[in-house]
Tab-separated table of C-alpha atoms in Angstrom:
chain	number	residue	atom	x	y	z
S	1	MET	CA	-55.824	40.760	-23.586
S	2	SER	CA	-58.576	42.349	-25.624
S	3	CYS	CA	-59.703	42.942	-29.179
S	4	THR	CA	-61.619	45.903	-30.605
S	5	VAL	CA	-63.001	45.923	-34.141
S	6	VAL	CA	-63.122	49.388	-35.715
S	7	LEU	CA	-65.417	49.598	-38.721
S	8	GLY	CA	-67.376	52.076	-40.787
S	9	ALA	CA	-71.061	52.108	-39.872
S	10	GLN	CA	-72.207	53.960	-43.003
S	11	TRP	CA	-71.061	53.915	-46.646
S	12	GLY	CA	-67.370	54.296	-45.859
S	13	ASP	CA	-65.221	57.432	-45.550
S	14	GLU	CA	-66.307	57.939	-41.945
S	15	GLY	CA	-62.797	58.677	-40.685
S	16	LYS	CA	-61.752	55.164	-39.616
S	17	GLY	CA	-58.075	55.888	-40.256
S	18	LYS	CA	-58.003	58.746	-37.780
S	19	VAL	CA	-59.949	56.799	-35.161
S	20	VAL	CA	-57.630	53.807	-35.488
S	21	ASP	CA	-54.621	56.104	-35.378
S	22	LEU	CA	-55.867	57.711	-32.161
S	23	SER	CA	-56.753	54.364	-30.604
S	24	THR	CA	-53.521	52.677	-31.664
S	25	VAL	CA	-51.729	54.509	-28.868
S	26	ASP	CA	-53.354	52.012	-26.495
S	27	ALA	CA	-53.099	48.980	-28.816
S	28	ASP	CA	-50.239	46.555	-29.418
S	29	VAL	CA	-51.387	45.082	-32.734
S	30	VAL	CA	-53.333	46.522	-35.685
S	31	VAL	CA	-54.876	44.105	-38.203
S	32	ARG	CA	-56.404	45.027	-41.563
S	33	TYR	CA	-58.972	42.331	-42.347
S	34	SER	CA	-60.843	43.162	-45.582
S	35	GLY	CA	-60.885	45.046	-48.868
S	36	GLY	CA	-58.033	46.046	-51.112
S	37	HIS	CA	-56.238	49.190	-52.220
S	38	ASN	CA	-59.573	50.714	-53.185
S	39	ALA	CA	-59.735	51.838	-49.551
S	40	GLY	CA	-57.918	54.938	-48.375
S	41	HIS	CA	-57.049	56.208	-44.904
S	42	THR	CA	-55.489	59.638	-44.484
S	43	VAL	CA	-53.676	60.278	-41.211
S	44	VAL	CA	-52.122	63.648	-40.399
S	45	VAL	CA	-49.325	63.798	-37.820
S	46	GLY	CA	-47.975	67.302	-37.344
S	47	ASP	CA	-47.079	68.563	-40.799
S	48	THR	CA	-46.883	65.072	-42.329
S	49	LYS	CA	-49.778	63.466	-44.169
S	50	TYR	CA	-49.741	59.696	-44.496
S	51	ILE	CA	-52.086	58.186	-47.096
S	52	LEU	CA	-52.599	54.480	-46.493
S	53	HIS	CA	-54.404	52.060	-48.795
S	54	LEU	CA	-53.372	48.546	-47.752
S	55	ILE	CA	-51.088	48.984	-44.771
S	56	PRO	CA	-52.690	49.267	-41.315
S	57	SER	CA	-52.682	52.733	-39.757
S	58	GLY	CA	-50.578	51.512	-36.841
S	59	ILE	CA	-47.497	51.447	-39.062
S	60	ILE	CA	-46.721	55.096	-38.266
S	61	HIS	CA	-46.368	54.238	-34.560
S	62	ARG	CA	-43.152	52.626	-33.363
S	63	GLY	CA	-43.524	49.443	-31.350
S	64	LYS	CA	-46.810	48.344	-32.931
S	65	ILE	CA	-47.286	45.123	-34.895
S	66	ASN	CA	-49.168	45.594	-38.179
S	67	ILE	CA	-50.792	42.730	-40.069
S	68	ILE	CA	-52.500	42.487	-43.455
S	69	GLY	CA	-54.906	39.599	-42.933
S	70	ASN	CA	-56.050	36.839	-45.258
S	71	GLY	CA	-59.327	38.648	-46.000
S	72	VAL	CA	-57.516	41.421	-47.862
S	73	VAL	CA	-56.832	41.169	-51.601
S	74	ILE	CA	-53.378	42.475	-52.432
S	75	ALA	CA	-52.025	44.174	-55.529
S	76	PRO	CA	-48.286	43.633	-54.976
S	77	ASP	CA	-47.262	46.599	-57.105
S	78	ALA	CA	-49.568	48.920	-55.155
S	79	LEU	CA	-48.356	47.512	-51.829
S	80	ILE	CA	-44.701	47.956	-52.748
S	81	GLU	CA	-45.306	51.503	-53.971
S	82	GLU	CA	-47.071	52.342	-50.698
S	83	MET	CA	-44.220	50.868	-48.684
S	84	GLU	CA	-41.634	52.850	-50.615
S	85	ILE	CA	-43.501	56.128	-50.114
S	86	LEU	CA	-43.822	55.467	-46.384
S	87	LYS	CA	-40.146	54.573	-46.110
S	88	LYS	CA	-39.257	57.953	-47.594
S	89	GLN	CA	-41.424	59.512	-44.871
S	90	GLY	CA	-39.358	57.749	-42.225
S	91	VAL	CA	-41.597	54.736	-41.588
S	92	VAL	CA	-39.687	51.571	-40.681
S	93	PHE	CA	-40.660	48.080	-41.885
S	94	ASP	CA	-39.056	45.187	-40.036
S	95	GLU	CA	-40.591	42.868	-37.451
S	96	ASN	CA	-43.526	45.271	-37.115
S	97	PHE	CA	-45.165	44.304	-40.424
S	98	TYR	CA	-46.592	41.012	-41.699
S	99	ILE	CA	-48.624	39.860	-44.700
S	100	SER	CA	-50.853	36.784	-44.642
S	101	LYS	CA	-49.657	34.022	-46.942
S	102	ARG	CA	-53.354	33.143	-47.384
S	103	ALA	CA	-54.304	36.550	-48.832
S	104	HIS	CA	-55.369	36.529	-52.477
S	105	VAL	CA	-53.418	38.393	-55.143
S	106	ILE	CA	-54.810	40.942	-57.577
S	107	MET	CA	-53.483	40.128	-61.041
S	108	PRO	CA	-53.264	42.513	-64.020
S	109	TYR	CA	-56.162	40.762	-65.745
S	110	HIS	CA	-58.393	41.429	-62.737
S	111	LYS	CA	-57.940	45.170	-63.229
S	112	THR	CA	-58.580	44.907	-66.968
S	113	ILE	CA	-61.765	42.886	-66.506
S	114	ASP	CA	-62.958	45.254	-63.777
S	115	VAL	CA	-62.753	48.270	-66.082
S	116	LEU	CA	-64.201	46.541	-69.149
S	117	ARG	CA	-67.185	45.106	-67.258
S	118	GLU	CA	-68.027	48.536	-65.854
S	119	GLU	CA	-67.902	50.028	-69.356
S	120	MET	CA	-70.279	47.354	-70.647
S	121	LYS	CA	-72.848	48.169	-67.935
S	122	GLY	CA	-73.225	51.742	-69.125
S	123	LYS	CA	-75.716	53.640	-66.967
S	124	LYS	CA	-76.084	50.634	-64.654
S	125	LYS	CA	-72.425	50.631	-63.646
S	126	ILE	CA	-71.690	50.073	-59.958
S	127	GLY	CA	-69.025	52.750	-59.692
S	128	THR	CA	-66.004	50.613	-58.828
S	129	THR	CA	-62.515	52.091	-58.608
S	130	GLY	CA	-61.356	49.791	-61.422
S	131	ARG	CA	-58.569	48.318	-59.300
S	132	GLY	CA	-59.513	44.671	-59.797
S	133	ILE	CA	-60.944	44.117	-56.322
S	134	GLY	CA	-64.246	42.513	-57.379
S	135	PRO	CA	-62.799	40.124	-59.981
S	136	THR	CA	-60.175	38.989	-57.459
S	137	TYR	CA	-62.801	38.156	-54.853
S	138	ALA	CA	-64.829	36.471	-57.602
S	139	ASP	CA	-61.872	34.196	-58.419
S	140	LYS	CA	-61.442	33.516	-54.701
S	141	SER	CA	-65.045	32.315	-54.482
S	142	ALA	CA	-64.708	30.366	-57.728
S	143	ARG	CA	-61.627	28.641	-56.260
S	144	THR	CA	-59.395	29.798	-59.093
S	145	GLY	CA	-57.621	32.557	-57.162
S	146	ILE	CA	-53.886	32.886	-56.608
S	147	ARG	CA	-52.707	33.375	-53.030
S	148	ILE	CA	-49.533	34.989	-51.722
S	149	CYS	CA	-48.121	31.568	-50.791
S	150	ASP	CA	-48.579	30.383	-54.386
S	151	LEU	CA	-46.083	32.970	-55.624
S	152	TYR	CA	-43.243	31.048	-53.958
S	153	ASP	CA	-43.924	27.735	-55.691
S	154	ASP	CA	-43.050	28.120	-59.371
S	155	GLU	CA	-44.916	25.016	-60.464
S	156	VAL	CA	-48.123	25.900	-58.622
S	157	PHE	CA	-47.991	29.561	-59.600
S	158	ARG	CA	-47.367	28.898	-63.272
S	159	GLU	CA	-50.089	26.237	-63.499
S	160	LYS	CA	-52.731	28.440	-61.869
S	161	LEU	CA	-51.705	31.507	-63.836
S	162	GLU	CA	-51.748	29.785	-67.222
S	163	GLN	CA	-55.122	28.190	-66.555
S	164	ASN	CA	-56.624	31.544	-65.551
S	165	VAL	CA	-55.095	33.379	-68.487
S	166	ARG	CA	-56.563	30.837	-70.930
S	167	GLU	CA	-60.047	31.661	-69.655
S	168	VAL	CA	-59.361	35.389	-69.527
S	169	ASN	CA	-58.025	35.432	-73.079
S	170	PHE	CA	-61.183	33.755	-74.336
S	171	LEU	CA	-63.152	36.645	-72.827
S	172	MET	CA	-60.692	39.204	-74.142
S	173	GLU	CA	-60.981	37.874	-77.677
S	174	HIS	CA	-64.674	36.993	-77.938
S	175	LEU	CA	-66.429	39.291	-75.469
S	176	PHE	CA	-64.322	42.400	-74.899
S	177	LYS	CA	-62.553	42.426	-78.307
S	178	GLN	CA	-59.218	43.257	-76.676
S	179	ASP	CA	-55.629	42.041	-77.008
S	180	LYS	CA	-54.709	38.829	-75.219
S	181	ILE	CA	-52.879	38.704	-71.879
S	182	ASP	CA	-49.262	37.446	-71.769
S	183	ALA	CA	-48.989	34.909	-68.921
S	184	GLU	CA	-45.191	34.660	-69.035
S	185	ARG	CA	-44.733	38.406	-68.621
S	186	ILE	CA	-47.012	38.355	-65.554
S	187	PHE	CA	-45.142	35.359	-64.123
S	188	LYS	CA	-41.777	37.106	-64.275
S	189	GLN	CA	-43.133	40.387	-62.972
S	190	TYR	CA	-44.910	38.827	-59.997
S	191	LYS	CA	-41.895	36.720	-59.057
S	192	GLU	CA	-40.014	39.993	-58.604
S	193	TYR	CA	-42.815	41.374	-56.453
S	194	ALA	CA	-42.810	38.182	-54.404
S	195	GLU	CA	-39.116	38.540	-53.561
S	196	TYR	CA	-39.615	42.101	-52.347
S	197	ILE	CA	-42.373	41.147	-49.889
S	198	ARG	CA	-40.931	37.738	-48.915
S	199	PRO	CA	-39.474	38.939	-45.558
S	200	TYR	CA	-42.936	40.000	-44.408
S	201	VAL	CA	-45.004	36.957	-45.444
S	202	ALA	CA	-46.227	34.767	-42.576
S	203	GLU	CA	-49.046	32.548	-41.290
S	204	THR	CA	-50.781	35.503	-39.706
S	205	SER	CA	-53.909	33.678	-38.525
S	206	GLU	CA	-51.828	31.769	-35.980
S	207	MET	CA	-49.890	34.927	-35.173
S	208	VAL	CA	-53.010	36.961	-34.325
S	209	THR	CA	-54.336	34.225	-32.043
S	210	ASP	CA	-50.982	33.797	-30.323
S	211	LEU	CA	-50.691	37.552	-29.751
S	212	TYR	CA	-54.170	37.669	-28.234
S	213	ASP	CA	-53.451	34.697	-25.980
S	214	ALA	CA	-50.195	36.374	-24.931
S	215	GLY	CA	-52.187	39.288	-23.550
S	216	LYS	CA	-51.712	41.772	-26.386
S	217	LYS	CA	-54.312	44.436	-27.169
S	218	ILE	CA	-55.518	43.989	-30.745
S	219	MET	CA	-57.207	46.525	-32.998
S	220	MET	CA	-59.039	45.173	-36.066
S	221	GLU	CA	-59.252	47.721	-38.867
S	222	GLY	CA	-61.999	47.409	-41.466
S	223	ALA	CA	-62.276	48.940	-44.923
S	224	GLN	CA	-65.233	50.665	-46.604
S	225	GLY	CA	-68.449	50.699	-44.548
S	226	THR	CA	-71.223	48.381	-43.446
S	227	MET	CA	-73.696	49.674	-46.022
S	228	LEU	CA	-71.233	48.517	-48.680
S	229	ASP	CA	-70.980	45.030	-47.181
S	230	LEU	CA	-71.415	42.270	-49.776
S	231	ASP	CA	-74.234	40.621	-47.812
S	232	PHE	CA	-75.881	43.471	-45.915
S	233	GLY	CA	-75.199	46.542	-48.010
S	234	THR	CA	-77.219	48.058	-50.858
S	235	TYR	CA	-76.522	45.130	-53.189
S	236	PRO	CA	-75.312	45.185	-55.958
S	237	TYR	CA	-73.951	48.677	-55.256
S	238	VAL	CA	-71.531	47.299	-52.687
S	239	THR	CA	-67.935	46.279	-52.286
S	240	SER	CA	-66.872	42.652	-52.818
S	241	SER	CA	-65.917	41.730	-49.268
S	242	SER	CA	-67.321	41.564	-45.745
S	243	ALA	CA	-67.052	45.119	-44.452
S	244	SER	CA	-69.061	44.173	-41.350
S	245	ALA	CA	-67.799	42.796	-38.038
S	246	GLY	CA	-68.097	39.209	-39.275
S	247	GLY	CA	-65.325	39.945	-41.759
S	248	ALA	CA	-62.943	40.615	-38.876
S	249	CYS	CA	-63.033	36.932	-37.954
S	250	THR	CA	-62.977	35.391	-41.423
S	251	GLY	CA	-60.435	37.963	-42.612
S	252	SER	CA	-57.944	37.474	-39.786
S	253	GLY	CA	-58.422	34.008	-38.325
S	254	LEU	CA	-59.256	35.290	-34.847
S	255	SER	CA	-62.127	33.536	-33.104
S	256	PRO	CA	-65.343	35.570	-32.620
S	257	ARG	CA	-65.139	34.637	-28.934
S	258	LYS	CA	-62.070	36.860	-28.668
S	259	ILE	CA	-63.703	40.077	-29.886
S	260	ASP	CA	-64.541	42.325	-26.926
S	261	ASN	CA	-65.726	45.583	-28.524
S	262	VAL	CA	-67.077	46.709	-31.884
S	263	LEU	CA	-66.517	50.422	-32.418
S	264	GLY	CA	-68.675	51.872	-35.171
S	265	VAL	CA	-67.286	55.015	-36.772
S	266	VAL	CA	-70.132	57.387	-37.653
S	267	LYS	CA	-69.828	60.646	-39.544
S	268	ALA	CA	-72.090	63.414	-38.211
S	269	TYR	CA	-73.781	63.418	-41.627
S	270	SER	CA	-73.893	60.892	-44.474
S	271	THR	CA	-71.730	60.480	-47.562
S	272	ARG	CA	-71.480	57.942	-50.320
S	273	VAL	CA	-69.142	57.395	-53.304
S	274	GLY	CA	-70.251	55.774	-56.543
S	275	SER	CA	-73.668	54.624	-57.653
S	276	GLY	CA	-76.485	53.232	-55.539
S	277	PRO	CA	-79.415	54.415	-53.421
S	278	PHE	CA	-78.850	57.241	-50.955
S	279	PRO	CA	-82.190	58.286	-49.364
S	280	THR	CA	-80.951	61.404	-47.561
S	281	GLU	CA	-78.757	62.759	-50.360
S	282	LEU	CA	-78.695	66.542	-50.712
S	283	LEU	CA	-78.636	67.599	-54.350
S	284	GLY	CA	-77.760	71.027	-55.633
S	285	GLN	CA	-76.016	73.750	-53.629
S	286	ASP	CA	-76.813	72.315	-50.178
S	287	GLY	CA	-74.981	69.103	-51.019
S	288	GLU	CA	-72.085	71.011	-52.565
S	289	ASP	CA	-71.755	73.251	-49.505
S	290	LEU	CA	-71.558	70.200	-47.233
S	291	ARG	CA	-69.020	68.584	-49.556
S	292	GLN	CA	-66.754	71.613	-49.500
S	293	ALA	CA	-67.073	72.168	-45.747
S	294	GLY	CA	-66.197	68.539	-45.037
S	295	HIS	CA	-63.554	68.231	-47.785
S	296	GLU	CA	-65.457	65.232	-49.071
S	297	PHE	CA	-63.191	63.926	-51.799
S	298	GLY	CA	-61.827	60.380	-51.898
S	299	ALA	CA	-58.342	59.775	-50.476
S	300	THR	CA	-57.754	57.042	-53.051
S	301	THR	CA	-59.436	58.409	-56.174
S	302	GLY	CA	-60.148	62.068	-55.448
S	303	ARG	CA	-63.763	61.478	-56.482
S	304	PRO	CA	-66.304	63.897	-54.976
S	305	ARG	CA	-68.518	62.184	-52.418
S	306	ARG	CA	-72.283	62.446	-52.456
S	307	CYS	CA	-73.427	64.186	-49.266
S	308	GLY	CA	-76.632	64.198	-47.245
S	309	TRP	CA	-78.208	64.315	-43.809
S	310	LEU	CA	-77.497	61.636	-41.212
S	311	ASP	CA	-79.497	58.448	-41.871
S	312	LEU	CA	-80.346	56.764	-38.571
S	313	VAL	CA	-82.421	54.033	-40.226
S	314	SER	CA	-79.376	52.582	-41.932
S	315	LEU	CA	-77.264	53.202	-38.834
S	316	LYS	CA	-79.675	51.292	-36.602
S	317	PHE	CA	-79.395	48.354	-39.000
S	318	SER	CA	-75.604	48.671	-38.936
S	319	VAL	CA	-75.573	48.632	-35.128
S	320	SER	CA	-77.684	45.473	-35.142
S	321	ILE	CA	-75.709	43.330	-37.582
S	322	ASN	CA	-72.297	44.388	-36.252
S	323	GLY	CA	-73.102	44.295	-32.567
S	324	ILE	CA	-71.728	47.820	-32.242
S	325	ASN	CA	-71.386	48.710	-28.567
S	326	LEU	CA	-69.406	51.950	-28.928
S	327	ILE	CA	-69.581	54.844	-31.377
S	328	ALA	CA	-66.939	57.254	-32.605
S	329	LEU	CA	-68.642	60.341	-34.017
S	330	THR	CA	-66.521	62.234	-36.550
S	331	LYS	CA	-66.674	65.622	-38.272
S	332	LEU	CA	-69.207	67.145	-35.901
S	333	ASP	CA	-67.482	70.485	-36.495
S	334	VAL	CA	-68.434	70.440	-40.189
S	335	LEU	CA	-72.044	71.146	-39.200
S	336	SER	CA	-71.142	74.370	-37.379
S	337	GLY	CA	-72.845	77.410	-38.861
S	338	LEU	CA	-75.966	75.656	-40.109
S	339	ASP	CA	-79.291	77.105	-38.968
S	340	LYS	CA	-81.071	73.744	-39.112
S	341	ILE	CA	-79.745	70.210	-39.033
S	342	ARG	CA	-81.880	67.272	-40.107
S	343	VAL	CA	-81.734	63.620	-39.092
S	344	CYS	CA	-83.601	60.832	-40.880
S	345	THR	CA	-85.443	58.589	-38.404
S	346	ALA	CA	-87.681	56.628	-40.820
S	347	TYR	CA	-88.619	56.238	-44.492
S	348	GLU	CA	-92.020	56.702	-46.078
S	349	TYR	CA	-92.814	54.422	-49.015
S	350	ASP	CA	-96.151	53.968	-50.748
S	351	GLY	CA	-98.010	55.590	-47.868
S	352	LYS	CA	-96.324	53.405	-45.248
S	353	VAL	CA	-93.684	54.385	-42.714
S	354	LEU	CA	-90.631	52.097	-42.648
S	355	ASP	CA	-88.494	52.165	-39.515
S	356	LYS	CA	-86.289	49.264	-40.591
S	357	PHE	CA	-83.702	49.289	-43.371
S	358	PRO	CA	-85.142	47.389	-46.370
S	359	ALA	CA	-83.283	44.963	-48.606
S	360	GLU	CA	-85.241	46.084	-51.688
S	361	LEU	CA	-83.463	48.782	-53.686
S	362	LYS	CA	-86.799	49.984	-55.061
S	363	TYR	CA	-87.875	51.059	-51.584
S	364	LEU	CA	-84.604	52.917	-51.013
S	365	ASP	CA	-84.719	54.585	-54.432
S	366	GLU	CA	-88.305	55.791	-54.100
S	367	CYS	CA	-88.751	56.403	-50.370
S	368	VAL	CA	-89.108	59.819	-48.769
S	369	PRO	CA	-87.020	60.382	-45.616
S	370	VAL	CA	-88.882	61.231	-42.419
S	371	TYR	CA	-86.815	63.882	-40.657
S	372	THR	CA	-86.368	65.198	-37.152
S	373	ASP	CA	-85.034	68.762	-37.179
S	374	PHE	CA	-82.547	70.336	-34.776
S	375	ASP	CA	-81.445	73.893	-34.242
S	376	GLY	CA	-77.862	74.338	-35.345
S	377	TRP	CA	-74.995	76.123	-33.627
S	378	LYS	CA	-72.710	78.928	-34.774
S	379	GLU	CA	-69.736	78.232	-32.526
S	380	ASP	CA	-66.431	77.057	-33.995
S	381	LEU	CA	-65.701	73.662	-32.431
S	382	THR	CA	-62.012	73.503	-33.331
S	383	THR	CA	-61.017	74.864	-29.905
S	384	VAL	CA	-63.284	72.508	-27.938
S	385	LYS	CA	-61.344	70.160	-25.651
S	386	SER	CA	-64.110	68.440	-23.691
S	387	TYR	CA	-67.703	67.356	-24.053
S	388	ASP	CA	-68.804	70.012	-21.553
S	389	GLU	CA	-67.423	72.715	-23.856
S	390	LEU	CA	-69.670	71.706	-26.748
S	391	PRO	CA	-72.515	74.136	-27.535
S	392	ALA	CA	-75.870	73.127	-26.044
S	393	ASN	CA	-77.376	72.382	-29.467
S	394	ALA	CA	-74.388	70.214	-30.414
S	395	LYS	CA	-74.839	68.227	-27.204
S	396	LYS	CA	-78.532	67.723	-28.006
S	397	TYR	CA	-77.596	66.450	-31.481
S	398	VAL	CA	-75.006	64.018	-30.113
S	399	GLN	CA	-77.298	62.774	-27.355
S	400	PHE	CA	-80.218	62.208	-29.710
S	401	ILE	CA	-78.109	59.987	-31.960
S	402	SER	CA	-76.815	57.996	-28.988
S	403	ASP	CA	-80.301	57.554	-27.532
S	404	PHE	CA	-81.843	56.567	-30.866
S	405	LEU	CA	-79.177	53.930	-31.530
S	406	LYS	CA	-78.980	52.902	-27.859
S	407	VAL	CA	-75.196	52.959	-28.071
S	408	PRO	CA	-72.813	55.128	-26.002
S	409	TYR	CA	-69.973	57.142	-27.509
S	410	ALA	CA	-66.328	56.211	-27.147
S	411	LEU	CA	-65.164	59.512	-28.578
S	412	VAL	CA	-66.146	62.561	-30.596
S	413	SER	CA	-63.615	63.535	-33.261
S	414	LEU	CA	-63.337	67.092	-34.531
S	415	GLY	CA	-61.513	68.407	-37.607
S	416	THR	CA	-58.286	66.860	-38.882
S	417	ASP	CA	-56.062	67.417	-35.841
S	418	ARG	CA	-55.093	64.076	-34.270
S	419	GLU	CA	-55.324	65.569	-30.790
S	420	GLN	CA	-58.680	67.253	-31.375
S	421	THR	CA	-60.703	64.379	-29.959
S	422	ILE	CA	-62.939	64.160	-26.942
S	423	LYS	CA	-62.580	60.717	-25.362
S	424	LEU	CA	-65.679	59.584	-23.512
S	425	ASN	CA	-64.862	55.896	-22.921
S	426	GLU	CA	-61.692	53.841	-23.017
S	427	LEU	CA	-61.470	51.144	-25.693
S	428	PHE	CA	-59.113	48.825	-23.856
C-alpha cells in the first residue's frame, strides 16, 4: 500500500495530466482532490487526444478506480458533457468511477456572479475562467453551499436552493442590475443531472481509506499549481481551493499519515495564466517565441499563457510547503535551440537580495530577478530515450535545478509522446 500526491509546483499547466497518466500504469486508484472544471488535463494516447477537466486521468486506463473527491466543486452539466465525450471515445464508466457525495455543486448563479464580479473589478480583475468556481467555494465556507448528497433529498435541496436564490436575486436586482434567477427551473434541471450521476455517487472518503488499507496503490491528482493555492499562492491572484499537498487530505478524506510521496511537477521554464505577479515573465518576442515553441495555450480556455524563465525562488517555497520529495521535469525539449538559458535564483528589491518567496505582492511586482545563466543546447531531444543521452548542457541544467531544490528527479518528460519519458526513480 502506498499513496503518491502529484501536484503542480508552479502556477499550473506544468503537465500534471501527462505525468499522472504515465504513473497510473503502476497505480490502482486515481483521486482528484481539488478545483473544478476550470482545470484542464490533455492526454494523448496514439492518435487520440483526451481532454479532461473534472475526471481523473486514470479513466482512460482499464482496471483503474477513479474518484472525484469531496474537495472538488462539480458543475453537473460540465461533468455529464465530459463523460459523454469520453464515452464516444470508447471510455467505459462503471465500477471504475465514483463521485463524492460530499462534493459541493456549482449552480448557475455561481457562474453568473463570477462573471459579473470580474466585470466590476475592471483593471483589477483576477482573471478567473468565469465558471463559478470561486463563488461555489465561497458558499462552501459560508455554510450555504449545496452538496451532491443534497440533490437526492427534495426537501433539503429545495429549501437550500430557495434560500440562496433569495440572496442572489437581491444582488442581481440592486447591485448587478440583472434579471432575477428562477429557482424552480434550476431545481428541475439539477434533479435531472442528479439522476444521471446517481450510479456513481458514493461516500468516497471511506472508500479511499479502505482501498489504501487493502494494499492498493493510490495516486492523488491535484489541479492548478501551488503558486495559485488559496493560502500560499500570490493572493488574491489565486484559485479558490487548496492546490497544495494539504488539499490532498482535506479533499479526499485520506489521513496525512498515509501519504508516502509528494511528486512536484515542474516545467523547465515558467508560465502563468491570468493576472498577478510573475517576476521572470518574458515580454515581447522572447516570450512569444517560448509560448509558440511550448504550445502554451490553455486546454480549458485556449487562453495564451504568460511565459518566462524558470523561477527557483518560488519553486523552493513550493518544495517546502508541500514536502516535495520527487520532481517530474516537463518540456525540457522546448528549450532546445536557445543560445542562453536563464534561471532565477533570487530577487532584488529596494537594494536588498531576497532568497525567500515573499507574501507581499508589492515585492513580487517590483523586484528584479537575479539570474544564473547556462549555455543552451542545439540537439533535438525528441529521440532521447535515457538520461545519459541528454546533451551535456541539458544535464547541467537538470542537475542544477535538482541541487538547488535539494530534491531528486522521478522522471524527465519530453514533448507530447506518452512514451517519451526518462524514468529516474520509481513512484511506488
